[in-house]
PDB file of C-alpha atoms in Angstrom:
ATOM      1  CA  PRO A1249      20.480 -16.348  19.702  1.00  0.00           C
ATOM      2  CA  VAL A1250      22.694 -14.960  17.055  1.00  0.00           C
ATOM      3  CA  GLY A1251      22.444 -11.050  17.129  1.00  0.00           C
ATOM      4  CA  PRO A1252      20.036  -7.888  18.311  1.00  0.00           C
ATOM      5  CA  THR A1253      16.448  -9.703  19.720  1.00  0.00           C
ATOM      6  CA  ASN A1254      14.264  -8.217  17.251  1.00  0.00           C
ATOM      7  CA  GLN A1255      12.228  -5.349  18.404  1.00  0.00           C
ATOM      8  CA  VAL A1256       8.358  -5.303  17.851  1.00  0.00           C
ATOM      9  CA  LEU A1257       5.847  -1.825  17.999  1.00  0.00           C
ATOM     10  CA  VAL A1258       1.929  -2.886  17.761  1.00  0.00           C
ATOM     11  CA  LEU A1259      -0.072   0.219  17.349  1.00  0.00           C
ATOM     12  CA  GLY A1260      -3.789   0.015  17.623  1.00  0.00           C
ATOM     13  CA  THR A1261      -6.180   2.646  16.500  1.00  0.00           C
ATOM     14  CA  PRO A1262      -9.301   2.836  16.283  1.00  0.00           C
ATOM     15  CA  HIS A1263     -10.567   2.723  12.416  1.00  0.00           C
ATOM     16  CA  LEU A1264      -9.616   6.530  11.083  1.00  0.00           C
ATOM     17  CA  SER A1265     -12.929   5.666   8.597  1.00  0.00           C
ATOM     18  CA  GLY A1266     -15.115   5.646  12.057  1.00  0.00           C
ATOM     19  CA  LEU A1267     -13.809   9.296  13.052  1.00  0.00           C
ATOM     20  CA  PRO A1268     -15.797  12.312  13.098  1.00  0.00           C
ATOM     21  CA  ASP A1269     -16.062  14.859  10.427  1.00  0.00           C
ATOM     22  CA  THR A1270     -14.462  17.364  12.707  1.00  0.00           C
ATOM     23  CA  PHE A1271     -10.735  14.803  12.839  1.00  0.00           C
ATOM     24  CA  ASP A1272      -8.241  16.679  11.687  1.00  0.00           C
ATOM     25  CA  PRO A1273      -5.913  14.354   9.374  1.00  0.00           C
ATOM     26  CA  LYS A1274      -3.088  16.909  10.606  1.00  0.00           C
ATOM     27  CA  THR A1275      -3.428  15.359  14.285  1.00  0.00           C
ATOM     28  CA  LEU A1276      -1.336  12.451  13.217  1.00  0.00           C
ATOM     29  CA  GLY A1277       2.079  14.434  12.486  1.00  0.00           C
ATOM     30  CA  PRO A1278       2.789  13.581  16.501  1.00  0.00           C
ATOM     31  CA  LEU A1279       1.891  10.128  16.263  1.00  0.00           C
ATOM     32  CA  LEU A1280       3.785   9.720  12.312  1.00  0.00           C
ATOM     33  CA  ASP A1281       7.117  11.795  14.496  1.00  0.00           C
ATOM     34  CA  ARG A1282       7.049   9.503  17.298  1.00  0.00           C
ATOM     35  CA  LEU A1283       6.523   6.051  14.955  1.00  0.00           C
ATOM     36  CA  ALA A1284       9.310   7.664  12.648  1.00  0.00           C
ATOM     37  CA  THR A1285      11.908   8.217  15.195  1.00  0.00           C
ATOM     38  CA  PHE A1286      11.462   4.236  16.266  1.00  0.00           C
ATOM     39  CA  ALA A1287      12.199   3.949  12.889  1.00  0.00           C
ATOM     40  CA  PRO A1288      11.150   0.420  11.557  1.00  0.00           C
ATOM     41  CA  GLN A1289      12.516  -1.349   9.026  1.00  0.00           C
ATOM     42  CA  VAL A1290       9.368  -3.212   8.178  1.00  0.00           C
ATOM     43  CA  ILE A1291       5.645  -2.160   8.366  1.00  0.00           C
ATOM     44  CA  LEU A1292       2.903  -4.661   8.469  1.00  0.00           C
ATOM     45  CA  VAL A1293      -0.781  -3.552   8.860  1.00  0.00           C
ATOM     46  CA  GLU A1294      -4.180  -5.821   9.144  1.00  0.00           C
ATOM     47  CA  SER A1295      -5.287  -6.712   6.383  1.00  0.00           C
ATOM     48  CA  LEU A1296      -5.877  -8.691   3.427  1.00  0.00           C
ATOM     49  CA  SER A1297      -2.825  -9.142   0.683  1.00  0.00           C
ATOM     50  CA  GLY A1298      -3.553  -8.918  -3.102  1.00  0.00           C
ATOM     51  CA  PRO A1299      -2.874 -12.706  -3.095  1.00  0.00           C
ATOM     52  CA  GLN A1300      -5.219 -13.532  -0.657  1.00  0.00           C
ATOM     53  CA  CYS A1301      -8.172 -11.515  -2.006  1.00  0.00           C
ATOM     54  CA  ASP A1302      -7.107 -13.272  -5.492  1.00  0.00           C
ATOM     55  CA  PHE A1303      -7.404 -16.779  -3.506  1.00  0.00           C
ATOM     56  CA  LEU A1304     -10.732 -16.028  -1.969  1.00  0.00           C
ATOM     57  CA  ARG A1305     -12.541 -14.262  -5.529  1.00  0.00           C
ATOM     58  CA  ARG A1306     -11.818 -18.152  -6.825  1.00  0.00           C
ATOM     59  CA  TYR A1307     -14.116 -19.350  -4.021  1.00  0.00           C
ATOM     60  CA  PRO A1308     -17.107 -16.938  -4.804  1.00  0.00           C
ATOM     61  CA  ALA A1309     -19.842 -18.797  -2.548  1.00  0.00           C
ATOM     62  CA  ARG A1310     -17.922 -19.170   0.584  1.00  0.00           C
ATOM     63  CA  TYR A1311     -16.145 -16.196   0.651  1.00  0.00           C
ATOM     64  CA  ARG A1312     -18.059 -13.508  -1.722  1.00  0.00           C
ATOM     65  CA  GLU A1313     -18.911 -10.864   1.567  1.00  0.00           C
ATOM     66  CA  THR A1314     -15.023 -10.423   2.575  1.00  0.00           C
ATOM     67  CA  VAL A1315     -14.100  -9.782  -0.784  1.00  0.00           C
ATOM     68  CA  GLU A1316     -16.894  -7.405  -0.675  1.00  0.00           C
ATOM     69  CA  GLY A1317     -15.627  -5.839   2.336  1.00  0.00           C
ATOM     70  CA  TYR A1318     -11.711  -6.206   1.954  1.00  0.00           C
ATOM     71  CA  CYS A1319     -10.835  -6.809  -1.003  1.00  0.00           C
ATOM     72  CA  TRP A1320      -9.880  -4.368  -3.601  1.00  0.00           C
ATOM     73  CA  ASP A1321     -11.042  -5.105  -7.337  1.00  0.00           C
ATOM     74  CA  PRO A1322      -7.389  -4.864  -9.454  1.00  0.00           C
ATOM     75  CA  ALA A1323      -9.726  -5.186 -12.813  1.00  0.00           C
ATOM     76  CA  PRO A1324      -8.940  -1.609 -13.601  1.00  0.00           C
ATOM     77  CA  ALA A1325      -4.648  -2.273 -13.192  1.00  0.00           C
ATOM     78  CA  ARG A1326      -5.386  -5.327 -14.808  1.00  0.00           C
ATOM     79  CA  ALA A1327      -6.503  -3.610 -17.905  1.00  0.00           C
ATOM     80  CA  ALA A1328      -3.687  -0.788 -17.445  1.00  0.00           C
ATOM     81  CA  THR A1329      -1.103  -2.851 -16.916  1.00  0.00           C
ATOM     82  CA  GLY A1330      -2.100  -6.621 -18.733  1.00  0.00           C
ATOM     83  CA  MET A1331      -0.967  -8.644 -15.228  1.00  0.00           C
ATOM     84  CA  ASP A1332      -3.307 -10.195 -13.026  1.00  0.00           C
ATOM     85  CA  VAL A1333      -2.647 -10.649  -9.089  1.00  0.00           C
ATOM     86  CA  PRO A1334      -0.299 -13.640  -9.233  1.00  0.00           C
ATOM     87  CA  ALA A1335       1.868 -12.289 -12.409  1.00  0.00           C
ATOM     88  CA  ALA A1336       1.756  -8.715 -11.478  1.00  0.00           C
ATOM     89  CA  THR A1337       2.841 -10.239  -7.497  1.00  0.00           C
ATOM     90  CA  GLU A1338       5.782 -12.028  -8.998  1.00  0.00           C
ATOM     91  CA  ALA A1339       6.985  -8.873 -11.389  1.00  0.00           C
ATOM     92  CA  SER A1340       6.928  -6.453  -8.244  1.00  0.00           C
ATOM     93  CA  ASP A1341       8.828  -9.209  -6.480  1.00  0.00           C
ATOM     94  CA  LYS A1342      11.333  -9.460  -9.180  1.00  0.00           C
ATOM     95  CA  MET A1343      11.424  -5.837  -9.546  1.00  0.00           C
ATOM     96  CA  LEU A1344      12.108  -5.448  -5.899  1.00  0.00           C
ATOM     97  CA  ALA A1345      14.998  -7.892  -5.810  1.00  0.00           C
ATOM     98  CA  SER A1346      17.055  -5.614  -8.311  1.00  0.00           C
ATOM     99  CA  TRP A1347      15.487  -2.346  -6.998  1.00  0.00           C
ATOM    100  CA  PRO A1348      18.114   0.595  -7.972  1.00  0.00           C
ATOM    101  CA  LYS A1349      19.672   2.740  -5.051  1.00  0.00           C
ATOM    102  CA  ALA A1350      18.156   5.336  -6.993  1.00  0.00           C
ATOM    103  CA  PRO A1351      15.339   4.319  -8.378  1.00  0.00           C
ATOM    104  CA  THR A1352      13.706   7.122 -11.315  1.00  0.00           C
ATOM    105  CA  PRO A1353      10.260   8.410 -11.053  1.00  0.00           C
ATOM    106  CA  ALA A1354       8.902   5.936 -13.610  1.00  0.00           C
ATOM    107  CA  ASP A1355      11.133   2.899 -11.543  1.00  0.00           C
ATOM    108  CA  ARG A1356       8.735   4.121  -8.873  1.00  0.00           C
ATOM    109  CA  ARG A1357       5.481   4.580 -11.234  1.00  0.00           C
ATOM    110  CA  LYS A1358       6.054   0.827 -12.652  1.00  0.00           C
ATOM    111  CA  LEU A1359       6.304  -0.619  -9.325  1.00  0.00           C
ATOM    112  CA  ALA A1360       3.188   1.542  -8.552  1.00  0.00           C
ATOM    113  CA  SER A1361       1.252  -0.251 -11.498  1.00  0.00           C
ATOM    114  CA  LEU A1362       2.601  -3.278 -10.179  1.00  0.00           C
ATOM    115  CA  PHE A1363       1.299  -3.292  -6.385  1.00  0.00           C
ATOM    116  CA  LEU A1364      -1.723  -2.278  -8.050  1.00  0.00           C
ATOM    117  CA  ALA A1365      -2.199  -4.722 -10.713  1.00  0.00           C
ATOM    118  CA  GLY A1366      -1.341  -7.679  -7.847  1.00  0.00           C
ATOM    119  CA  GLY A1367      -4.262  -5.901  -5.332  1.00  0.00           C
ATOM    120  CA  GLU A1368      -1.321  -4.273  -3.199  1.00  0.00           C
ATOM    121  CA  GLN A1369      -2.707  -0.269  -3.098  1.00  0.00           C
ATOM    122  CA  THR A1370      -0.737   0.320   0.285  1.00  0.00           C
ATOM    123  CA  SER A1371       2.569  -0.321  -1.398  1.00  0.00           C
ATOM    124  CA  ALA A1372       1.353   1.465  -4.468  1.00  0.00           C
ATOM    125  CA  VAL A1373       0.479   4.439  -2.286  1.00  0.00           C
ATOM    126  CA  VAL A1374       3.843   4.099  -0.884  1.00  0.00           C
ATOM    127  CA  GLN A1375       5.448   4.615  -4.343  1.00  0.00           C
ATOM    128  CA  TRP A1376       3.386   7.552  -5.029  1.00  0.00           C
ATOM    129  CA  LEU A1377       4.247   9.357  -1.828  1.00  0.00           C
ATOM    130  CA  ARG A1378       8.116   8.734  -2.651  1.00  0.00           C
ATOM    131  CA  LEU A1379       7.707  10.873  -5.879  1.00  0.00           C
ATOM    132  CA  PRO A1380       7.623  14.082  -6.602  1.00  0.00           C
ATOM    133  CA  GLU A1381       4.650  15.907  -6.903  1.00  0.00           C
ATOM    134  CA  ALA A1382       5.208  16.775 -10.400  1.00  0.00           C
ATOM    135  CA  GLU A1383       5.989  13.042 -11.091  1.00  0.00           C
ATOM    136  CA  ARG A1384       2.971  11.246 -10.067  1.00  0.00           C
ATOM    137  CA  LYS A1385       1.266  11.341 -13.554  1.00  0.00           C
ATOM    138  CA  VAL A1386       0.364   9.225 -16.259  1.00  0.00           C
ATOM    139  CA  GLY A1387       2.678   6.643 -17.644  1.00  0.00           C
ATOM    140  CA  ASP A1388       4.638   3.545 -16.632  1.00  0.00           C
ATOM    141  CA  GLY A1389       2.239   1.043 -15.945  1.00  0.00           C
ATOM    142  CA  LEU A1390      -0.360   3.940 -14.918  1.00  0.00           C
ATOM    143  CA  ASP A1391      -3.322   4.708 -16.781  1.00  0.00           C
ATOM    144  CA  ALA A1392      -5.343   7.855 -15.980  1.00  0.00           C
ATOM    145  CA  THR A1393      -7.361   5.665 -13.546  1.00  0.00           C
ATOM    146  CA  LEU A1394      -4.769   4.820 -11.492  1.00  0.00           C
ATOM    147  CA  VAL A1395      -3.456   7.738 -11.320  1.00  0.00           C
ATOM    148  CA  ALA A1396      -6.958   8.736 -10.121  1.00  0.00           C
ATOM    149  CA  ARG A1397      -7.198   5.672  -7.616  1.00  0.00           C
ATOM    150  CA  LEU A1398      -3.721   6.659  -6.493  1.00  0.00           C
ATOM    151  CA  ASN A1399      -4.946  10.599  -5.475  1.00  0.00           C
ATOM    152  CA  THR A1400      -7.824   9.413  -4.052  1.00  0.00           C
ATOM    153  CA  LEU A1401      -6.288   6.905  -1.385  1.00  0.00           C
ATOM    154  CA  ILE A1402      -3.608   9.496  -0.588  1.00  0.00           C
ATOM    155  CA  GLY A1403      -6.764  11.639   0.785  1.00  0.00           C
ATOM    156  CA  ARG A1404      -8.847   8.342   2.178  1.00  0.00           C
ATOM    157  CA  ARG A1405      -9.499   8.395   5.607  1.00  0.00           C
ATOM    158  CA  ASN A1406      -7.897   5.086   6.586  1.00  0.00           C
ATOM    159  CA  GLU A1407      -5.241   4.228   8.845  1.00  0.00           C
ATOM    160  CA  ASP A1408      -3.494   1.992   5.664  1.00  0.00           C
ATOM    161  CA  PHE A1409      -3.055   5.326   3.788  1.00  0.00           C
ATOM    162  CA  MET A1410      -2.582   7.846   6.696  1.00  0.00           C
ATOM    163  CA  ILE A1411      -0.317   6.347   9.102  1.00  0.00           C
ATOM    164  CA  ALA A1412       1.414   3.275   7.804  1.00  0.00           C
ATOM    165  CA  ALA A1413       2.313   4.511   3.934  1.00  0.00           C
ATOM    166  CA  PRO A1414       3.341   7.638   5.157  1.00  0.00           C
ATOM    167  CA  LEU A1415       5.741   6.784   7.883  1.00  0.00           C
ATOM    168  CA  ALA A1416       7.072   4.526   5.269  1.00  0.00           C
ATOM    169  CA  ALA A1417       7.655   6.044   2.311  1.00  0.00           C
ATOM    170  CA  ARG A1418       9.205   8.980   5.610  1.00  0.00           C
ATOM    171  CA  LEU A1419      10.940   6.139   6.121  1.00  0.00           C
ATOM    172  CA  GLY A1420      12.543   5.192   2.869  1.00  0.00           C
ATOM    173  CA  LEU A1421      10.722   2.046   2.451  1.00  0.00           C
ATOM    174  CA  GLU A1422       9.340   0.349  -0.935  1.00  0.00           C
ATOM    175  CA  ARG A1423       6.232  -0.860   0.577  1.00  0.00           C
ATOM    176  CA  VAL A1424       4.096  -2.340   3.279  1.00  0.00           C
ATOM    177  CA  TYR A1425       3.308  -5.859   4.007  1.00  0.00           C
ATOM    178  CA  ALA A1426      -0.557  -6.652   4.668  1.00  0.00           C
TER     179      ALA A1426
END
């Protein structure tokens, strides 16, 4: 092989949603610090991607329970953006391919709306967290329903939204991969 060997770190955690009410999310700080020191270039989570969920939705007789349990319905994002999952996925890929070194808040809001329409909530949260709080507002493809969704997700007790997305945002990554 040419070049350095890939380094991979696998973090196994209990589902944060199953922890007792006494769990304080601030206790994740030292973990996030150590993970940031590892400095991953890519973050993956155990999750179904938006395109995978879109495929499963096409076979409700076979995959209804999987979709209900593991897939967010991107209908509100489709209504706001006018894009279905395939179109939004293609648009987000194109946007990232020409992503500027210094994206504007409008760029981040637009990308967040595309990620939501593509069923990629964790990546949308990454963009939301990379915005200054004053720029976390309606516009550029995000309507009030989607802004409320993003604000709910950043507080949701889930390892994708409490570990992966904040770590990606801290490291300057643009997305998390399912």
